[in-house]
Structures are given as C-alpha cells and as structure tokens.
PDB file of C-alpha atoms in Angstrom:
ATOM      1  CA  MET A   1      82.752-121.309 -40.660  1.00  0.00           C
ATOM      2  CA  ASP A   2      86.459-121.572 -41.413  1.00  0.00           C
ATOM      3  CA  ARG A   3      87.510-117.904 -41.538  1.00  0.00           C
ATOM      4  CA  LEU A   4      90.985-118.718 -42.827  1.00  0.00           C
ATOM      5  CA  ALA A   5      89.599-120.744 -45.717  1.00  0.00           C
ATOM      6  CA  ALA A   6      87.209-117.887 -46.474  1.00  0.00           C
ATOM      7  CA  VAL A   7      90.153-115.505 -46.915  1.00  0.00           C
ATOM      8  CA  PHE A   8      91.865-117.944 -49.283  1.00  0.00           C
ATOM      9  CA  ARG A   9      88.659-118.390 -51.293  1.00  0.00           C
ATOM     10  CA  ASP A  10      88.230-114.647 -51.552  1.00  0.00           C
ATOM     11  CA  VAL A  11      91.837-113.953 -52.606  1.00  0.00           C
ATOM     12  CA  PHE A  12      91.866-116.679 -55.245  1.00  0.00           C
ATOM     13  CA  ASP A  13      88.230-116.104 -56.216  1.00  0.00           C
ATOM     14  CA  MET A  14      87.550-119.832 -55.858  1.00  0.00           C
ATOM     15  CA  PRO A  15      84.438-120.374 -53.716  1.00  0.00           C
ATOM     16  CA  ALA A  16      85.025-124.131 -53.417  1.00  0.00           C
ATOM     17  CA  LEU A  17      88.770-124.025 -52.670  1.00  0.00           C
ATOM     18  CA  GLU A  18      89.843-126.509 -49.981  1.00  0.00           C
ATOM     19  CA  ILE A  19      92.938-125.300 -48.126  1.00  0.00           C
ATOM     20  CA  GLY A  20      93.949-128.537 -46.373  1.00  0.00           C
ATOM     21  CA  GLY A  21      97.408-129.405 -47.725  1.00  0.00           C
ATOM     22  CA  LEU A  22      97.569-126.221 -49.812  1.00  0.00           C
ATOM     23  CA  THR A  23     101.112-124.885 -50.266  1.00  0.00           C
ATOM     24  CA  ARG A  24     102.856-122.314 -52.436  1.00  0.00           C
ATOM     25  CA  SER A  25     104.618-125.114 -54.277  1.00  0.00           C
ATOM     26  CA  ASN A  26     101.537-127.196 -55.089  1.00  0.00           C
ATOM     27  CA  PHE A  27      99.247-124.332 -56.088  1.00  0.00           C
ATOM     28  CA  SER A  28     100.514-122.294 -59.030  1.00  0.00           C
ATOM     29  CA  GLU A  29      98.062-119.435 -58.431  1.00  0.00           C
ATOM     30  CA  TRP A  30      99.831-118.760 -55.122  1.00  0.00           C
ATOM     31  CA  ASP A  31     102.485-116.336 -56.405  1.00  0.00           C
ATOM     32  CA  SER A  32     104.167-113.464 -54.564  1.00  0.00           C
ATOM     33  CA  LEU A  33     101.279-111.081 -55.158  1.00  0.00           C
ATOM     34  CA  ALA A  34      98.781-113.648 -53.918  1.00  0.00           C
ATOM     35  CA  GLN A  35     100.980-114.096 -50.835  1.00  0.00           C
ATOM     36  CA  VAL A  36     100.702-110.393 -50.062  1.00  0.00           C
ATOM     37  CA  LYS A  37      96.943-110.403 -50.676  1.00  0.00           C
ATOM     38  CA  LEU A  38      96.591-113.379 -48.304  1.00  0.00           C
ATOM     39  CA  VAL A  39      98.575-111.562 -45.609  1.00  0.00           C
ATOM     40  CA  ILE A  40      96.453-108.426 -46.030  1.00  0.00           C
ATOM     41  CA  GLY A  41      93.220-110.449 -45.942  1.00  0.00           C
ATOM     42  CA  ILE A  42      94.256-112.521 -42.912  1.00  0.00           C
ATOM     43  CA  GLU A  43      95.540-109.493 -40.989  1.00  0.00           C
ATOM     44  CA  GLU A  44      92.214-107.775 -41.571  1.00  0.00           C
ATOM     45  CA  GLU A  45      90.059-110.798 -40.789  1.00  0.00           C
ATOM     46  CA  PHE A  46      91.878-111.728 -37.574  1.00  0.00           C
ATOM     47  CA  ASP A  47      93.168-108.299 -36.525  1.00  0.00           C
ATOM     48  CA  VAL A  48      96.757-109.529 -36.325  1.00  0.00           C
ATOM     49  CA  LYS A  49     100.036-108.410 -37.839  1.00  0.00           C
ATOM     50  CA  PHE A  50     102.726-110.673 -39.273  1.00  0.00           C
ATOM     51  CA  THR A  51     106.426-109.805 -39.231  1.00  0.00           C
ATOM     52  CA  ILE A  52     108.274-109.022 -42.468  1.00  0.00           C
ATOM     53  CA  ASP A  53     110.055-112.410 -42.233  1.00  0.00           C
ATOM     54  CA  GLN A  54     106.777-114.228 -41.754  1.00  0.00           C
ATOM     55  CA  VAL A  55     105.270-112.433 -44.748  1.00  0.00           C
ATOM     56  CA  ALA A  56     108.183-113.590 -46.882  1.00  0.00           C
ATOM     57  CA  ASN A  57     108.452-117.135 -45.595  1.00  0.00           C
ATOM     58  CA  ILE A  58     104.982-118.524 -44.915  1.00  0.00           C
ATOM     59  CA  SER A  59     104.504-121.187 -47.527  1.00  0.00           C
ATOM     60  CA  SER A  60     101.378-123.152 -46.630  1.00  0.00           C
ATOM     61  CA  ALA A  61      97.860-122.687 -45.365  1.00  0.00           C
ATOM     62  CA  GLU A  62      98.811-124.816 -42.365  1.00  0.00           C
ATOM     63  CA  GLU A  63     101.596-122.375 -41.432  1.00  0.00           C
ATOM     64  CA  PHE A  64      99.105-119.521 -41.450  1.00  0.00           C
ATOM     65  CA  ARG A  65      96.832-121.593 -39.217  1.00  0.00           C
ATOM     66  CA  LYS A  66      99.658-122.356 -36.769  1.00  0.00           C
ATOM     67  CA  LEU A  67     100.713-118.709 -36.563  1.00  0.00           C
ATOM     68  CA  LEU A  68      97.127-117.666 -35.921  1.00  0.00           C
ATOM     69  CA  ALA A  69      96.862-120.326 -33.215  1.00  0.00           C
ATOM     70  CA  GLU A  70     100.043-118.958 -31.610  1.00  0.00           C
ATOM     71  CA  LYS A  71      98.460-115.540 -31.630  1.00  0.00           C
ATOM     72  CA  ALA A  72      95.381-117.212 -30.083  1.00  0.00           C
ATOM     73  CA  VAL A  73      92.959-115.826 -32.609  1.00  0.00           C
ATOM     74  CA  ALA A  74      91.970-119.001 -34.471  1.00  0.00           C
TER      75      ALA A  74
ATOM     76  CA  MET B   1     106.050 -82.456 -43.421  1.00  0.00           C
ATOM     77  CA  ASN B   2     102.676 -84.026 -42.706  1.00  0.00           C
ATOM     78  CA  GLU B   3     103.552 -86.994 -40.478  1.00  0.00           C
ATOM     79  CA  MET B   4     100.837 -89.183 -41.980  1.00  0.00           C
ATOM     80  CA  SER B   5     102.132 -88.639 -45.518  1.00  0.00           C
ATOM     81  CA  ALA B   6     105.765 -89.540 -44.685  1.00  0.00           C
ATOM     82  CA  GLY B   7     106.757 -86.786 -47.137  1.00  0.00           C
ATOM     83  CA  LEU B   8     105.205 -88.537 -50.137  1.00  0.00           C
ATOM     84  CA  LYS B   9     105.201 -86.911 -53.521  1.00  0.00           C
ATOM     85  CA  THR B  10     103.563 -88.618 -56.483  1.00  0.00           C
ATOM     86  CA  HIS B  11     106.446 -89.612 -58.741  1.00  0.00           C
ATOM     87  CA  HIS B  12     104.805 -91.604 -61.521  1.00  0.00           C
ATOM     88  CA  VAL B  13     101.890 -93.749 -62.532  1.00  0.00           C
ATOM     89  CA  GLY B  14     102.741 -97.110 -64.075  1.00  0.00           C
ATOM     90  CA  VAL B  15     100.641 -98.264 -67.006  1.00  0.00           C
ATOM     91  CA  LEU B  16     100.863-101.807 -68.332  1.00  0.00           C
ATOM     92  CA  VAL B  17     100.808-102.053 -72.128  1.00  0.00           C
ATOM     93  CA  LYS B  18     101.081-104.838 -74.676  1.00  0.00           C
ATOM     94  CA  ASP B  19     103.328-103.009 -77.157  1.00  0.00           C
ATOM     95  CA  LEU B  20     105.655-100.325 -75.796  1.00  0.00           C
ATOM     96  CA  THR B  21     106.479 -98.767 -79.169  1.00  0.00           C
ATOM     97  CA  ARG B  22     102.839 -98.487 -80.129  1.00  0.00           C
ATOM     98  CA  ALA B  23     101.895 -97.100 -76.697  1.00  0.00           C
ATOM     99  CA  LEU B  24     104.656 -94.464 -76.883  1.00  0.00           C
ATOM    100  CA  LYS B  25     103.293 -93.309 -80.213  1.00  0.00           C
ATOM    101  CA  SER B  26      99.775 -93.239 -78.840  1.00  0.00           C
ATOM    102  CA  TYR B  27     100.599 -91.250 -75.666  1.00  0.00           C
ATOM    103  CA  THR B  28     102.796 -88.735 -77.493  1.00  0.00           C
ATOM    104  CA  GLU B  29     100.488 -88.226 -80.467  1.00  0.00           C
ATOM    105  CA  THR B  30      97.087 -88.324 -78.788  1.00  0.00           C
ATOM    106  CA  LEU B  31      97.776 -86.815 -75.355  1.00  0.00           C
ATOM    107  CA  GLY B  32     100.863 -84.709 -75.983  1.00  0.00           C
ATOM    108  CA  TYR B  33     103.301 -86.571 -73.720  1.00  0.00           C
ATOM    109  CA  ALA B  34     107.042 -86.077 -74.253  1.00  0.00           C
ATOM    110  CA  ILE B  35     109.525 -88.935 -73.891  1.00  0.00           C
ATOM    111  CA  ARG B  36     111.658 -88.412 -70.773  1.00  0.00           C
ATOM    112  CA  SER B  37     113.907 -91.465 -70.725  1.00  0.00           C
ATOM    113  CA  GLU B  38     115.457 -94.232 -72.718  1.00  0.00           C
ATOM    114  CA  ARG B  39     113.939 -97.696 -72.559  1.00  0.00           C
ATOM    115  CA  PHE B  40     115.157 -99.639 -69.493  1.00  0.00           C
ATOM    116  CA  HIS B  41     114.992-103.286 -68.572  1.00  0.00           C
ATOM    117  CA  ASP B  42     113.640-103.602 -65.039  1.00  0.00           C
ATOM    118  CA  PRO B  43     114.548-107.022 -63.597  1.00  0.00           C
ATOM    119  CA  ILE B  44     112.253-106.567 -60.593  1.00  0.00           C
ATOM    120  CA  GLN B  45     109.164-105.963 -62.668  1.00  0.00           C
ATOM    121  CA  THR B  46     110.540-108.372 -65.316  1.00  0.00           C
ATOM    122  CA  ALA B  47     109.629-105.732 -67.849  1.00  0.00           C
ATOM    123  CA  PHE B  48     110.830-103.054 -70.209  1.00  0.00           C
ATOM    124  CA  VAL B  49     109.858 -99.556 -69.081  1.00  0.00           C
ATOM    125  CA  GLN B  50     110.040 -96.026 -70.456  1.00  0.00           C
ATOM    126  CA  PHE B  51     109.070 -92.704 -68.891  1.00  0.00           C
ATOM    127  CA  LEU B  52     107.070 -89.831 -70.354  1.00  0.00           C
ATOM    128  CA  SER B  53     105.637 -86.605 -69.004  1.00  0.00           C
ATOM    129  CA  LEU B  54     103.328 -83.800 -69.973  1.00  0.00           C
ATOM    130  CA  PRO B  55     104.871 -80.351 -70.452  1.00  0.00           C
ATOM    131  CA  GLY B  56     104.996 -78.577 -67.080  1.00  0.00           C
ATOM    132  CA  ASP B  57     103.766 -81.634 -65.168  1.00  0.00           C
ATOM    133  CA  SER B  58     106.050 -83.140 -62.521  1.00  0.00           C
ATOM    134  CA  VAL B  59     104.243 -86.491 -62.407  1.00  0.00           C
ATOM    135  CA  LEU B  60     105.696 -89.010 -64.837  1.00  0.00           C
ATOM    136  CA  LEU B  61     103.969 -91.758 -66.750  1.00  0.00           C
ATOM    137  CA  GLU B  62     105.783 -95.112 -66.860  1.00  0.00           C
ATOM    138  CA  LEU B  63     104.875 -97.406 -69.713  1.00  0.00           C
ATOM    139  CA  ILE B  64     105.574-101.032 -68.804  1.00  0.00           C
ATOM    140  CA  THR B  65     105.571-104.115 -70.973  1.00  0.00           C
ATOM    141  CA  PRO B  66     106.527-107.690 -69.993  1.00  0.00           C
ATOM    142  CA  ASP B  67     110.065-108.728 -70.981  1.00  0.00           C
ATOM    143  CA  GLY B  68     108.870-112.120 -72.234  1.00  0.00           C
ATOM    144  CA  PRO B  69     106.316-114.875 -71.713  1.00  0.00           C
ATOM    145  CA  GLU B  70     107.816-115.752 -68.303  1.00  0.00           C
ATOM    146  CA  SER B  71     107.465-112.182 -66.995  1.00  0.00           C
ATOM    147  CA  ARG B  72     105.397-111.940 -63.843  1.00  0.00           C
ATOM    148  CA  LEU B  73     103.437-109.230 -65.637  1.00  0.00           C
ATOM    149  CA  ALA B  74     102.443-111.501 -68.515  1.00  0.00           C
ATOM    150  CA  ASN B  75      99.444-112.885 -66.641  1.00  0.00           C
ATOM    151  CA  ALA B  76      98.365-109.424 -65.488  1.00  0.00           C
ATOM    152  CA  LEU B  77      98.477-108.223 -69.069  1.00  0.00           C
ATOM    153  CA  LYS B  78      96.366-111.191 -70.207  1.00  0.00           C
ATOM    154  CA  LYS B  79      93.677-110.205 -67.683  1.00  0.00           C
ATOM    155  CA  SER B  80      93.834-106.501 -68.557  1.00  0.00           C
ATOM    156  CA  GLY B  81      96.350-103.754 -69.184  1.00  0.00           C
ATOM    157  CA  GLY B  82      95.944-100.227 -67.860  1.00  0.00           C
ATOM    158  CA  ILE B  83      97.013 -98.656 -64.602  1.00  0.00           C
ATOM    159  CA  ASN B  84      99.317-101.022 -62.725  1.00  0.00           C
ATOM    160  CA  HIS B  85     100.800 -99.018 -59.833  1.00  0.00           C
ATOM    161  CA  ILE B  86     101.434 -95.599 -58.323  1.00  0.00           C
ATOM    162  CA  CYS B  87     104.943 -94.587 -57.328  1.00  0.00           C
ATOM    163  CA  TYR B  88     105.735 -92.072 -54.595  1.00  0.00           C
ATOM    164  CA  ALA B  89     109.063 -90.362 -53.958  1.00  0.00           C
ATOM    165  CA  VAL B  90     110.046 -90.353 -50.284  1.00  0.00           C
ATOM    166  CA  PRO B  91     112.906 -88.656 -48.399  1.00  0.00           C
ATOM    167  CA  VAL B  92     113.910 -91.763 -46.375  1.00  0.00           C
ATOM    168  CA  ILE B  93     112.660 -95.042 -47.772  1.00  0.00           C
ATOM    169  CA  GLU B  94     113.189 -97.165 -44.624  1.00  0.00           C
ATOM    170  CA  GLU B  95     111.248 -94.701 -42.479  1.00  0.00           C
ATOM    171  CA  ALA B  96     108.398 -94.611 -44.981  1.00  0.00           C
ATOM    172  CA  MET B  97     108.257 -98.413 -45.159  1.00  0.00           C
ATOM    173  CA  LYS B  98     108.245 -98.731 -41.369  1.00  0.00           C
ATOM    174  CA  ALA B  99     105.438 -96.179 -41.088  1.00  0.00           C
ATOM    175  CA  PHE B 100     103.382 -97.856 -43.796  1.00  0.00           C
ATOM    176  CA  ARG B 101     103.866-101.338 -42.309  1.00  0.00           C
ATOM    177  CA  GLU B 102     102.513-100.017 -39.011  1.00  0.00           C
ATOM    178  CA  ARG B 103      99.503 -98.776 -40.978  1.00  0.00           C
ATOM    179  CA  GLY B 104      98.809-102.172 -42.519  1.00  0.00           C
ATOM    180  CA  LEU B 105     100.605-102.028 -45.876  1.00  0.00           C
ATOM    181  CA  VAL B 106     102.578-105.152 -46.753  1.00  0.00           C
ATOM    182  CA  THR B 107     106.062-105.223 -48.279  1.00  0.00           C
ATOM    183  CA  ILE B 108     106.462-107.076 -51.555  1.00  0.00           C
ATOM    184  CA  HIS B 109     110.094-106.145 -52.266  1.00  0.00           C
ATOM    185  CA  ALA B 110     112.538-104.522 -49.826  1.00  0.00           C
ATOM    186  CA  PRO B 111     114.538-101.493 -51.071  1.00  0.00           C
ATOM    187  CA  GLN B 112     117.042-102.169 -53.835  1.00  0.00           C
ATOM    188  CA  PRO B 113     118.831-100.023 -56.437  1.00  0.00           C
ATOM    189  CA  ALA B 114     116.958 -99.316 -59.665  1.00  0.00           C
ATOM    190  CA  VAL B 115     118.615 -98.918 -63.048  1.00  0.00           C
ATOM    191  CA  ALA B 116     115.986 -96.422 -64.210  1.00  0.00           C
ATOM    192  CA  PHE B 117     116.735 -94.079 -61.301  1.00  0.00           C
ATOM    193  CA  SER B 118     120.550 -94.097 -61.473  1.00  0.00           C
ATOM    194  CA  GLY B 119     120.805 -96.502 -58.572  1.00  0.00           C
ATOM    195  CA  ARG B 120     118.365 -94.737 -56.268  1.00  0.00           C
ATOM    196  CA  ARG B 121     116.494 -97.426 -54.379  1.00  0.00           C
ATOM    197  CA  ILE B 122     112.925 -98.515 -54.907  1.00  0.00           C
ATOM    198  CA  ALA B 123     110.636-100.725 -52.836  1.00  0.00           C
ATOM    199  CA  TRP B 124     107.239-102.290 -53.470  1.00  0.00           C
ATOM    200  CA  LEU B 125     104.229-102.524 -51.174  1.00  0.00           C
ATOM    201  CA  MET B 126     100.545-103.285 -51.418  1.00  0.00           C
ATOM    202  CA  ASN B 127      97.765-101.563 -49.530  1.00  0.00           C
ATOM    203  CA  ARG B 128      94.528-103.053 -48.262  1.00  0.00           C
ATOM    204  CA  ASP B 129      92.727-102.172 -51.483  1.00  0.00           C
ATOM    205  CA  HIS B 130      95.331-104.270 -53.318  1.00  0.00           C
ATOM    206  CA  LEU B 131      96.848-101.188 -54.918  1.00  0.00           C
ATOM    207  CA  LEU B 132     100.468-101.783 -55.902  1.00  0.00           C
ATOM    208  CA  ILE B 133     102.638 -99.006 -54.501  1.00  0.00           C
ATOM    209  CA  GLU B 134     106.228 -98.309 -55.461  1.00  0.00           C
ATOM    210  CA  LEU B 135     108.449 -96.074 -53.332  1.00  0.00           C
ATOM    211  CA  VAL B 136     111.526 -94.386 -54.757  1.00  0.00           C
ATOM    212  CA  GLU B 137     114.155 -92.358 -52.982  1.00  0.00           C
ATOM    213  CA  GLN B 138     113.832 -88.688 -53.826  1.00  0.00           C
ATOM    214  CA  GLY B 139     116.162 -87.571 -56.601  1.00  0.00           C
ATOM    215  CA  LYS B 140     117.865 -84.289 -57.310  1.00  0.00           C
ATOM    216  CA  PRO B 141     116.104 -81.685 -59.460  1.00  0.00           C
ATOM    217  CA  GLY B 142     116.174 -82.760 -63.094  1.00  0.00           C
ATOM    218  CA  GLU B 143     116.611 -86.453 -62.308  1.00  0.00           C
ATOM    219  CA  LEU B 144     113.888 -88.908 -63.173  1.00  0.00           C
TER     220      LEU B 144
END
C-alpha cells in the first residue's frame, strides 16, 4: 500500500485520488491549510519531522516522496 | 510557569459568521456580550473581525467574517460557520512556537504585527487534531 498516497486521500477526503504528478499549482484543493494538514499527516504516518522551510516550500507529492526517501522512511 | 504550557493564557475564541452585524446583535442580545473593539480588517485572515466579551470574563470572543468572495475563509464559511480557532496569549512568541514545533504543531504563518492588537505580533499554527491555533504576544492590562 502506498502510505503517502493514503495520507493525501485522507486529507483531501478523496479515496480514489492519484498523487502521481500532483502539485499545489495543478490541484486547487491544495491550499495553505491543506499543506499543513499534509505535513501533519505525513509526519505522523512516517514518524519524521520537516523543517519550517520545507513545510513552506514543498509543492508536489513527488517532493514529499523524495524527502521521505532522503530520510529513508519510504 | 508550567514548562509544557509555555505560559499560555486563553485570549479569545474565533467564531466564523456570515453577517458580522447580525452576529453582533445576536451575541449581545441573546448572551449578554459587550462589544470590546471597533471592527478591524485583518489581512492575514482576509476577514473583518470584531471583539466582544462577557462582563467579568477575561476570554474574548472574536467574530470573523470573510472580507469578500476571494477570502480564504469564504470556502470554510460555505462548509459551516462556528468555532474557527482558539487564540492563546504567550510571553515570548518565538519560544512558544519553537516549543510547539518540537511537539508536532505546524506553523501556518510566522509572527507578524496585527492591527487589532496595536502591532503586537500574532502567529498561526495547527495541531494534530487540525485545530487552528493563533498565538498573540501578551498585552498590557486593559489592552485587547
């Protein structure tokens, strides 16, 4: 199961959401509050912590995936 | 000071309403609130806000209404009005934010001066239950 996708689906309440290619600019539901909810959900799911700059600047699902890979949790 | 609380004191509860004038009338006439401030435009919340309080109660009520159709609160109001956030006064806002970040809260807006509080700074965070939390620098007695 894709745990990252599961967090996105939970935050946006869209059980069929596909996160490949998903960015803040191509998905209008992804506003600043959704960003914070994603960070909270991902930090909880993967037991990681993002920096304040990362919280502000992450702008795609792929970036979350890369950061998790760097932290060796996904 | 309790270290876990970072010196928090409940400052106000923010309530999202469709019509500020009508809500003011409702809260003053039905619950006995008194108006404590003029109406302010808050560019961070993209809203008009006004503060009330109950006689003898130190916790304020902030009525909030979107400042137009493009307000970031417009969608929230479409879904439902009601309680929007809780605001806590803190002695040192940076220290409180650092402590809360370590405890898993996420910053939405870094500290910046607020018109409603005579330039005292406010910051916004969210906790893991998705509760919106506002922090405001402690004011002097008698200030909002």
